[in-house]
mmCIF file with all atom_site columns, C-alpha atoms in Angstrom:
data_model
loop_
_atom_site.group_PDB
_atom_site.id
_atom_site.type_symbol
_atom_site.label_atom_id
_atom_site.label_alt_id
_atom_site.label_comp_id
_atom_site.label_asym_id
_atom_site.label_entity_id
_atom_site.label_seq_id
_atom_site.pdbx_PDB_ins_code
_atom_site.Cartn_x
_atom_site.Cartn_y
_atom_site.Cartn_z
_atom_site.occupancy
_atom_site.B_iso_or_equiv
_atom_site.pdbx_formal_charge
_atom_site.auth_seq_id
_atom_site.auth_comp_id
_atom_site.auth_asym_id
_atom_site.auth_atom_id
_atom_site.pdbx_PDB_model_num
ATOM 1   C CA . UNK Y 1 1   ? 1.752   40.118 61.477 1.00 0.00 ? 1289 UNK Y CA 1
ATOM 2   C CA . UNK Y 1 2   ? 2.343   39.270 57.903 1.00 0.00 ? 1290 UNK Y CA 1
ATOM 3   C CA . UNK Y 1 3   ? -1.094  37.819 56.275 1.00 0.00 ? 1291 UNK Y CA 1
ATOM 4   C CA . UNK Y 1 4   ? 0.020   37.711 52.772 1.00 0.00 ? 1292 UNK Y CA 1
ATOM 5   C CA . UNK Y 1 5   ? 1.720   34.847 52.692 1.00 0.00 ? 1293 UNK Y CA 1
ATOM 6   C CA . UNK Y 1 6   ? 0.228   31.547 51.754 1.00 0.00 ? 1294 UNK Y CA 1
ATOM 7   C CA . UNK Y 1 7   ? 0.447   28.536 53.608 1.00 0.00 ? 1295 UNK Y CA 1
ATOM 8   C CA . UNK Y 1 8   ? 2.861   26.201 51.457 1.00 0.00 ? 1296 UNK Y CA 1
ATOM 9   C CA . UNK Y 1 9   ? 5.408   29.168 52.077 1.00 0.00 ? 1297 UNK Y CA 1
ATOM 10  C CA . UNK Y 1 10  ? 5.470   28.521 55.553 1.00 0.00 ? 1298 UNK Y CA 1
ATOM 11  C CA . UNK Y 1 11  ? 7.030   25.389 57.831 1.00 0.00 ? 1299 UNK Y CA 1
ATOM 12  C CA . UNK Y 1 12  ? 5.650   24.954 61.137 1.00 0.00 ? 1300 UNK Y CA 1
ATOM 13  C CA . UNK Y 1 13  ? 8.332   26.965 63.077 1.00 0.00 ? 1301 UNK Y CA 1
ATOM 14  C CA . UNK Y 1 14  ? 7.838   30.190 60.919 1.00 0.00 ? 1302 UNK Y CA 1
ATOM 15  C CA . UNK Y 1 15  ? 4.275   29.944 61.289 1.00 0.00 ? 1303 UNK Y CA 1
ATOM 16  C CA . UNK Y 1 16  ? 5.085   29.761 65.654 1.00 0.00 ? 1304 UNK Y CA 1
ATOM 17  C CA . UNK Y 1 17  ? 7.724   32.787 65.333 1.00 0.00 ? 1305 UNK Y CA 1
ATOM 18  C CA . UNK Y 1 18  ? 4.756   34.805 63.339 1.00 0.00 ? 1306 UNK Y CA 1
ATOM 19  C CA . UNK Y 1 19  ? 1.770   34.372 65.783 1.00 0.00 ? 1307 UNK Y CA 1
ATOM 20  C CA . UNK Y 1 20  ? 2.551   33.119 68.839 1.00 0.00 ? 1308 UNK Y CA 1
ATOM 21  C CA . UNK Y 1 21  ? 3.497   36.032 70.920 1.00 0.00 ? 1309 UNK Y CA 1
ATOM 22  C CA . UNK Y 1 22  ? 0.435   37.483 69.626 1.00 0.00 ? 1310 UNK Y CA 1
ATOM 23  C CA . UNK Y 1 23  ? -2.283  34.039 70.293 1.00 0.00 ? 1311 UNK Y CA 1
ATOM 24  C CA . UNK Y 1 24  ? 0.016   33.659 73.865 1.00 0.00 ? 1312 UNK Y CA 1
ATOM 25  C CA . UNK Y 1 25  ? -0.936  37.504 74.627 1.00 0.00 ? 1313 UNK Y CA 1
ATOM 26  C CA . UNK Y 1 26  ? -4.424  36.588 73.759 1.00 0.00 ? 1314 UNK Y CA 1
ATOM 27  C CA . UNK Y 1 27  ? -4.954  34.027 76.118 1.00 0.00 ? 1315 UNK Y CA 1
ATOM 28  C CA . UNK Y 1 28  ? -3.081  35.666 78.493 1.00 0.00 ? 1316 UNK Y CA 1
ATOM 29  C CA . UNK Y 1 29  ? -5.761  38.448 78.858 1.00 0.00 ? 1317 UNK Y CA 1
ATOM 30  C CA . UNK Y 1 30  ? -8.546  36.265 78.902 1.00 0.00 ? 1318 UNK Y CA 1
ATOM 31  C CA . UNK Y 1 31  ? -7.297  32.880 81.291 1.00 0.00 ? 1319 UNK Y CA 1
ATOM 32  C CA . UNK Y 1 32  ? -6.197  33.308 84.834 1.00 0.00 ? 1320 UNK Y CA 1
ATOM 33  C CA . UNK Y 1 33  ? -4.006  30.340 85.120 1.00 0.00 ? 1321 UNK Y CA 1
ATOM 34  C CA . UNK Y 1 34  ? -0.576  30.649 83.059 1.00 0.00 ? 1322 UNK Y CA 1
ATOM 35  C CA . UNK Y 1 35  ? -0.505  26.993 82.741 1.00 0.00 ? 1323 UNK Y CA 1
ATOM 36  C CA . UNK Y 1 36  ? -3.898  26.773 80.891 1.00 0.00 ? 1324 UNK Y CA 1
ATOM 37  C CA . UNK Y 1 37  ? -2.438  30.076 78.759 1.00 0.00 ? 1325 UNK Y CA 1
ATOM 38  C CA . UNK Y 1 38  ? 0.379   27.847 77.640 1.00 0.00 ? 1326 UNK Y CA 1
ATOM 39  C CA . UNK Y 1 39  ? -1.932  24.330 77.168 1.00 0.00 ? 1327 UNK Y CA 1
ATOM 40  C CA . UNK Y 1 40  ? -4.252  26.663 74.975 1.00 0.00 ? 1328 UNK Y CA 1
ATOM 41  C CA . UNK Y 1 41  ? -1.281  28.350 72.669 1.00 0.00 ? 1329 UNK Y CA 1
ATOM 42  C CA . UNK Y 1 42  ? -0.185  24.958 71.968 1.00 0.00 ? 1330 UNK Y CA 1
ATOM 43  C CA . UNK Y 1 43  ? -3.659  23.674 71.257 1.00 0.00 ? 1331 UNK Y CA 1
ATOM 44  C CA . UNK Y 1 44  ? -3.806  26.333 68.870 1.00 0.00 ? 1332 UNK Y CA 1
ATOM 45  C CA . UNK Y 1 45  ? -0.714  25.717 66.992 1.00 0.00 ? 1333 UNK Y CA 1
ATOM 46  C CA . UNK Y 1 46  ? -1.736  22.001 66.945 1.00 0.00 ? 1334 UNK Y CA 1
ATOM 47  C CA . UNK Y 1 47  ? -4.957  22.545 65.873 1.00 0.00 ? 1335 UNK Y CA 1
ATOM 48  C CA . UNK Y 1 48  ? -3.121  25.215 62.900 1.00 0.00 ? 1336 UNK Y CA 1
ATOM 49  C CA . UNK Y 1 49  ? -0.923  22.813 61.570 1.00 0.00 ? 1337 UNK Y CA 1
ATOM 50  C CA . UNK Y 1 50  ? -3.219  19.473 61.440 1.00 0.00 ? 1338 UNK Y CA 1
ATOM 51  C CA . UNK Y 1 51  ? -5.884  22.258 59.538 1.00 0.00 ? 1339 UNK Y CA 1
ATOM 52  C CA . UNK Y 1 52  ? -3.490  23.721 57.342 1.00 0.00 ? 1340 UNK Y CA 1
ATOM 53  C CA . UNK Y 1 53  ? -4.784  22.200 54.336 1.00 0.00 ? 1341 UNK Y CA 1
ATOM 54  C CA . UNK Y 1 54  ? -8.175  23.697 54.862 1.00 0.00 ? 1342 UNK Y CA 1
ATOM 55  C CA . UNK Y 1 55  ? -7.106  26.548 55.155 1.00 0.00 ? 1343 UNK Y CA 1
ATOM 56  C CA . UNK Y 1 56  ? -8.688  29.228 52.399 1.00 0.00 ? 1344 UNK Y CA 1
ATOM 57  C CA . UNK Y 1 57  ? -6.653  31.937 51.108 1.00 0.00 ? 1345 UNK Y CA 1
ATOM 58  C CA . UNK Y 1 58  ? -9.940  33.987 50.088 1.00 0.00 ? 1346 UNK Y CA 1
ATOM 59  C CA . UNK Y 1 59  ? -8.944  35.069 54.039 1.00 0.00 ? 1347 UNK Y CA 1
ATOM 60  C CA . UNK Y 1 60  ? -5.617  36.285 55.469 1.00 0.00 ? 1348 UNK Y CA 1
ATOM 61  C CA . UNK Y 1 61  ? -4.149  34.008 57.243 1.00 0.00 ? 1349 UNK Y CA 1
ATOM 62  C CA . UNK Y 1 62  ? -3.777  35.700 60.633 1.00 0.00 ? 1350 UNK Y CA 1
ATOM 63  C CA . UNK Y 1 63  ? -7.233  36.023 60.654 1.00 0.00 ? 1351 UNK Y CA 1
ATOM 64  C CA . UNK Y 1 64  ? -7.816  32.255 60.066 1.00 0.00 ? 1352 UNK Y CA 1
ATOM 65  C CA . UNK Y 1 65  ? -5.472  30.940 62.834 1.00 0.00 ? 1353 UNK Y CA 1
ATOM 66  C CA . UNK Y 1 66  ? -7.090  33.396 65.016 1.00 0.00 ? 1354 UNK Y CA 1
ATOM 67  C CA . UNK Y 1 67  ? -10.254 32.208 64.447 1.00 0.00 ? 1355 UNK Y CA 1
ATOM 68  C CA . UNK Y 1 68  ? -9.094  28.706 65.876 1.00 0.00 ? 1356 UNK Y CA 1
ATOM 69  C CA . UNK Y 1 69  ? -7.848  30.555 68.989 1.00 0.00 ? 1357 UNK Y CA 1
ATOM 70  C CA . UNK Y 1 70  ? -11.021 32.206 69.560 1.00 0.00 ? 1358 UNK Y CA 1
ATOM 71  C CA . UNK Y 1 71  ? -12.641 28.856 69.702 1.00 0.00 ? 1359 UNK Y CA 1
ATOM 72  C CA . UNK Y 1 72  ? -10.554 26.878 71.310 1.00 0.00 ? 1360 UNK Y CA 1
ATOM 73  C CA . UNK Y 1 73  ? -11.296 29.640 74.228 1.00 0.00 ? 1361 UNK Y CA 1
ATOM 74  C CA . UNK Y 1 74  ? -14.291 29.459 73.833 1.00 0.00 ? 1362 UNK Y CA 1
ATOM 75  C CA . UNK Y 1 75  ? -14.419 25.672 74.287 1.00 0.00 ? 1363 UNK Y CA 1
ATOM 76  C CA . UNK Y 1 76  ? -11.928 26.430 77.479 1.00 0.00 ? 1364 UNK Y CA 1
ATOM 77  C CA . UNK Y 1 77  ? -14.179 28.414 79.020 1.00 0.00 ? 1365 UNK Y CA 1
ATOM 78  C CA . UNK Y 1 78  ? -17.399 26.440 78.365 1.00 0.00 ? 1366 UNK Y CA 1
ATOM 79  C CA . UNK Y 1 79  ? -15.681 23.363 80.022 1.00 0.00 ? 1367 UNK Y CA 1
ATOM 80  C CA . UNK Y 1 80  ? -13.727 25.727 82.782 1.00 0.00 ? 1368 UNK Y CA 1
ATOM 81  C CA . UNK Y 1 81  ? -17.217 28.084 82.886 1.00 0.00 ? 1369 UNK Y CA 1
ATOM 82  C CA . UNK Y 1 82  ? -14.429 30.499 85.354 1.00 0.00 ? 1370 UNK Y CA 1
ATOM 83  C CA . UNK Y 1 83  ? -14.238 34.860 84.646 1.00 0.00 ? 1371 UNK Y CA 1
ATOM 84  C CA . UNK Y 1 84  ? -11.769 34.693 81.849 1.00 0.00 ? 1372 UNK Y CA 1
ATOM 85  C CA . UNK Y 1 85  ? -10.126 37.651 83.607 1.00 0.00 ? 1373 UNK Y CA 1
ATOM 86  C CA . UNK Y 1 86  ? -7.102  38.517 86.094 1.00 0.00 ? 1374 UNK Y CA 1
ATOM 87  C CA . UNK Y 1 87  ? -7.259  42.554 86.585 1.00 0.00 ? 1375 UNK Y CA 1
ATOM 88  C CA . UNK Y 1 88  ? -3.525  41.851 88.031 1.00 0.00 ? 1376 UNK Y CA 1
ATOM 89  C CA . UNK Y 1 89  ? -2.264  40.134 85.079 1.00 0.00 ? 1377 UNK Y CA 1
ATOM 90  C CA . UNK Y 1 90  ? -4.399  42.954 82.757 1.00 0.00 ? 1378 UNK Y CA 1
ATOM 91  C CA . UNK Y 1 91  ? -2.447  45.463 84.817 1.00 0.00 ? 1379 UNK Y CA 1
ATOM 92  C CA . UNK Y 1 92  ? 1.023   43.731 84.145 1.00 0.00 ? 1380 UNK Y CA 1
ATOM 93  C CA . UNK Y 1 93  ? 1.039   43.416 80.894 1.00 0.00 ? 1381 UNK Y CA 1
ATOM 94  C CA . UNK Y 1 94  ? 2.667   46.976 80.567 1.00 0.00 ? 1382 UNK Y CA 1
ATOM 95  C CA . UNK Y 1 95  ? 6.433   47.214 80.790 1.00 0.00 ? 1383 UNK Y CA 1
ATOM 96  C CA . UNK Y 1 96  ? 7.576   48.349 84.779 1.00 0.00 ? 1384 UNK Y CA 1
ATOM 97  C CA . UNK Y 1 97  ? 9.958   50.633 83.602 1.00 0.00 ? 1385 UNK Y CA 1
ATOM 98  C CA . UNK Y 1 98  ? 8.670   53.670 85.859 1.00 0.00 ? 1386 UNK Y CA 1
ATOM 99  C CA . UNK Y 1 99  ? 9.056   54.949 89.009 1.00 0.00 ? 1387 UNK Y CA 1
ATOM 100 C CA . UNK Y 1 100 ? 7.256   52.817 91.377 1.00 0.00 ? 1388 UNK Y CA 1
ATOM 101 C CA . UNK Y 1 101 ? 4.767   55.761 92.305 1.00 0.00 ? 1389 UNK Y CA 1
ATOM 102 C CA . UNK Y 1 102 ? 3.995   55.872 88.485 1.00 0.00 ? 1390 UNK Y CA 1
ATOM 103 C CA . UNK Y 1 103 ? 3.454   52.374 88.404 1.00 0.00 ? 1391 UNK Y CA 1
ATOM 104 C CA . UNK Y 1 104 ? 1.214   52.708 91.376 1.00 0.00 ? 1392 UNK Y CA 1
ATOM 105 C CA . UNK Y 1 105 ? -1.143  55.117 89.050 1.00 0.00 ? 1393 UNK Y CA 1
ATOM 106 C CA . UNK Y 1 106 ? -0.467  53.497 86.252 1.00 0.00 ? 1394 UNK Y CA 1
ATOM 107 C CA . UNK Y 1 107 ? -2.068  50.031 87.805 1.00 0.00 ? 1395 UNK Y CA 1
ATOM 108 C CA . UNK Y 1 108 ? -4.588  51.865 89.446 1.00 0.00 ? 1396 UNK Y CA 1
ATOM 109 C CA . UNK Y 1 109 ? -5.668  52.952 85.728 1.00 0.00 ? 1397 UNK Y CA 1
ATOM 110 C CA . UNK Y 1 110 ? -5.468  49.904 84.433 1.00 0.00 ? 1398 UNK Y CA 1
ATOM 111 C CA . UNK Y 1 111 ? -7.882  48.515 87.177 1.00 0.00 ? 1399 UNK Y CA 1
ATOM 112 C CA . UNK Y 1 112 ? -10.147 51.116 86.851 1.00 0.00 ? 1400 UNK Y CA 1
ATOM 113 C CA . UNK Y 1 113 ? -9.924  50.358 82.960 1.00 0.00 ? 1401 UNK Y CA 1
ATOM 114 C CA . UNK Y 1 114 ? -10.575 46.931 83.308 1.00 0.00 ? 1402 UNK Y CA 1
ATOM 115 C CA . UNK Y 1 115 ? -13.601 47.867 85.325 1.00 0.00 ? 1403 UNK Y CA 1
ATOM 116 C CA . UNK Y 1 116 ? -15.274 49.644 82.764 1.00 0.00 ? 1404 UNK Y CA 1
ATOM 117 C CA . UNK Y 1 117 ? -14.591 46.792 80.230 1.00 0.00 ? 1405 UNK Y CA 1
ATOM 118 C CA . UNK Y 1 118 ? -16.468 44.807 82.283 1.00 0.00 ? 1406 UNK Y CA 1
ATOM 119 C CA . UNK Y 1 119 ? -19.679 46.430 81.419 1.00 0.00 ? 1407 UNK Y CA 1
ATOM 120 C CA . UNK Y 1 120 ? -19.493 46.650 78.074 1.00 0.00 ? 1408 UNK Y CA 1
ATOM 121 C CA . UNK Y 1 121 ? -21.315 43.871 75.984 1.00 0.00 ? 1409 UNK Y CA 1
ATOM 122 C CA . UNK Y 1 122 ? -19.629 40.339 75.191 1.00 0.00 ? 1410 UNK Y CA 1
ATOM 123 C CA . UNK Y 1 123 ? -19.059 41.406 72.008 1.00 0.00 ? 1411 UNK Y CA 1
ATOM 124 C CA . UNK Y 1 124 ? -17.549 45.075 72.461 1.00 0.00 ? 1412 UNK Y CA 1
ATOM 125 C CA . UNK Y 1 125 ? -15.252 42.990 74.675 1.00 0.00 ? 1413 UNK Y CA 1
ATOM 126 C CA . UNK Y 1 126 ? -14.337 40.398 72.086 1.00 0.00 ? 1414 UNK Y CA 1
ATOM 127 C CA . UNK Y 1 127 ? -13.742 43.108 70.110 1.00 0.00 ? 1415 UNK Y CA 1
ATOM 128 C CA . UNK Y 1 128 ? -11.856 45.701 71.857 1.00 0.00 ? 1416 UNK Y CA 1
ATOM 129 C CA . UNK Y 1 129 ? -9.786  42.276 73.197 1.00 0.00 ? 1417 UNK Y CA 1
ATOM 130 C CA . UNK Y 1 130 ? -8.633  41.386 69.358 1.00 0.00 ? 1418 UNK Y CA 1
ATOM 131 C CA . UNK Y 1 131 ? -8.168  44.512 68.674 1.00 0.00 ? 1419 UNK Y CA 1
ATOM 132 C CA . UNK Y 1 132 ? -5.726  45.827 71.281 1.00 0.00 ? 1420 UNK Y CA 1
ATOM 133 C CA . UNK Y 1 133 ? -4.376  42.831 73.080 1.00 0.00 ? 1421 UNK Y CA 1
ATOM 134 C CA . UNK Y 1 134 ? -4.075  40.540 69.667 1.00 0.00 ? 1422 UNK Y CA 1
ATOM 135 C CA . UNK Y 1 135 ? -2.909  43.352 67.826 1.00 0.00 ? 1423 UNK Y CA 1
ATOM 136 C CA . UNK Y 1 136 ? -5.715  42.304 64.945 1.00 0.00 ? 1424 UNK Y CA 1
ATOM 137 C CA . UNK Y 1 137 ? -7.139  45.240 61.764 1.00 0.00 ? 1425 UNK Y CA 1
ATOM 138 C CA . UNK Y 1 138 ? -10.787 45.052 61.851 1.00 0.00 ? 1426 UNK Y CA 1
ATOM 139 C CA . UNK Y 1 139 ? -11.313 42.785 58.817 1.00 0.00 ? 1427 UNK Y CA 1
ATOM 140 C CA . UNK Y 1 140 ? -9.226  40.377 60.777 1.00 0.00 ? 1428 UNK Y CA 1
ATOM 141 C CA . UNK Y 1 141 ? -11.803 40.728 63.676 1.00 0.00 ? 1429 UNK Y CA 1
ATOM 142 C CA . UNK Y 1 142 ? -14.452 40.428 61.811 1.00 0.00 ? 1430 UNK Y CA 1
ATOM 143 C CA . UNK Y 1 143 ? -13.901 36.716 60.422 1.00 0.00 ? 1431 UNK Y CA 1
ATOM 144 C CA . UNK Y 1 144 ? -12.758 35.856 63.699 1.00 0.00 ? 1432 UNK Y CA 1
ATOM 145 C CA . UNK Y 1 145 ? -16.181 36.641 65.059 1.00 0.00 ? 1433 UNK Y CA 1
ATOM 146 C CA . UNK Y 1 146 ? -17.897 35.768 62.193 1.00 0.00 ? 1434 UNK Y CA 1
ATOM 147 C CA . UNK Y 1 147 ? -19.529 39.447 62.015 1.00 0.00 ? 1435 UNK Y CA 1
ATOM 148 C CA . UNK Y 1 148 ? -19.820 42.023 59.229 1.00 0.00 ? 1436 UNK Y CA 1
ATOM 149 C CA . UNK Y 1 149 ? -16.943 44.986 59.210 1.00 0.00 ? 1437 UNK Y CA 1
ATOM 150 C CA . UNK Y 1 150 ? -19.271 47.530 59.530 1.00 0.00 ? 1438 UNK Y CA 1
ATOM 151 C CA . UNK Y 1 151 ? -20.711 45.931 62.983 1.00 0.00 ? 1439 UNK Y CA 1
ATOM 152 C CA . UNK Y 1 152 ? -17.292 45.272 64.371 1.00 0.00 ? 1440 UNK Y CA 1
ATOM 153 C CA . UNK Y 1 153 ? -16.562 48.552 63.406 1.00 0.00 ? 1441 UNK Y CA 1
ATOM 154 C CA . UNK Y 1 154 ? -19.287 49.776 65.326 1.00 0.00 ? 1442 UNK Y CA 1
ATOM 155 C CA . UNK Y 1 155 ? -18.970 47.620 68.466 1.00 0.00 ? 1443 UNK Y CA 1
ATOM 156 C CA . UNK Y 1 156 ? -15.279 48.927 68.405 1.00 0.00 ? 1444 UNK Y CA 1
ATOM 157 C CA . UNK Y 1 157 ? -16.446 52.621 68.159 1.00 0.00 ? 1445 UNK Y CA 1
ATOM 158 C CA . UNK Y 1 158 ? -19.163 52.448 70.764 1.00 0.00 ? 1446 UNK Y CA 1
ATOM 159 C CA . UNK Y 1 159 ? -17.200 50.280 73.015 1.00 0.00 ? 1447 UNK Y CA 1
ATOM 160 C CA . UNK Y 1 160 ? -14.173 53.156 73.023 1.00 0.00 ? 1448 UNK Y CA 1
ATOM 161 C CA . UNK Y 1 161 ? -16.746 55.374 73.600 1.00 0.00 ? 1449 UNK Y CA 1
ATOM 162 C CA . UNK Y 1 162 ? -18.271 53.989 76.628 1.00 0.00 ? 1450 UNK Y CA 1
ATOM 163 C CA . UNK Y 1 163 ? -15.050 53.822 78.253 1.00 0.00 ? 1451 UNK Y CA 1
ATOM 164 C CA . UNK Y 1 164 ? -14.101 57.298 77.401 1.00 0.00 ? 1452 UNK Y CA 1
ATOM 165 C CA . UNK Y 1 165 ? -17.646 58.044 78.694 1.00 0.00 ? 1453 UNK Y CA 1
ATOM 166 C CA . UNK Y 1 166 ? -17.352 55.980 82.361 1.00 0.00 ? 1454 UNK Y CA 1
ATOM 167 C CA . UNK Y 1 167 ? -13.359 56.996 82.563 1.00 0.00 ? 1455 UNK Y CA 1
ATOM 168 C CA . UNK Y 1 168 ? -13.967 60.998 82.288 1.00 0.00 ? 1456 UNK Y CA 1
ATOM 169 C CA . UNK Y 1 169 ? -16.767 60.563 84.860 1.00 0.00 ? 1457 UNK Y CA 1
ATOM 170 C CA . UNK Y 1 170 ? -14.425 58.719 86.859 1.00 0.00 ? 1458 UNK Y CA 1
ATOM 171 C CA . UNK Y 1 171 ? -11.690 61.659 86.749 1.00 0.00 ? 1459 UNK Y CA 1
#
């Protein structure tokens, strides 16, 4: 994602083609139903472009619009109040290109990966979500969750490290 640009450099359709694969990927690993996934993404965008004079360029712009997508799940799941997590869609978000028996340990992974996120605190979670599924740097992260660097950094690292932890005692 390109975060140096400013707003007035942008129309509506190049801000879409920037950030909505990543917001749509977002939701996607957080909402069960596809049809809320799309509703939210929308919301977003909506939400983006009837804001974009508020917007501060102090703070990359990625980082702003995700900040809008973090709360408008938020808001989803308050009024939904549902697990904002499919394991099957988790495990389908890689590319089936394999064998099937290598997809069959390659999903069984995944779900065993997605177990182990589940313990980890609401904000490792947040965290290690933004940072692998929304493709977001750590700075990025940080305004989204309204948090310091350093502690995102350090909810990333001991996040990983938990699941490295509870996945080699797994085998």
């Amino acid at each position: 994602m390109n975060t140096t640009r400013t707003h007035e450099q942008w129309n509506h359709q190049r801000i879409y083609e920037e950030y909505s694969a990543h917001i749509h990927r977002y939701f996607r690993y957080r909402v069960k139903n596809v049809w809320d996934v799309e509703d939210l993404t929308t919301t977003v965008f909506v939400k983006v472009y009837a804001k974009l004079d508020q917007y501060d360029r102090r703070h990359p712009f990625g980082a702003w619009i995700f900040r809008i997508a973090h709360n408008t799940l938020v808001d989803y799941l308050r009024k939904k109040r549902e697990c904002p997590v499919d394991t099957e869609t988790f495990a389908a978000m890689k590319a089936n290109d394999k064998l099937p028996e290598e997809r069959l340990l390659n999903r069984e992974s995944h779900d065993a990966l997605w177990k182990n996120v589940r313990t980890l605190s609401a904000d490792q979670r947040r965290v290690i979500s933004l940072r692998y599924l929304a493709d977001l740097r750590m700075n990025e992260i940080a305004k989204i969750l309204g948090k310091s660097e350093a502690s995102v950094k350090i909810l990333h690292f001991r996040g990983i490290r938990k699941l490295q932890q509870l996945m080699a005692a797994q085998g």
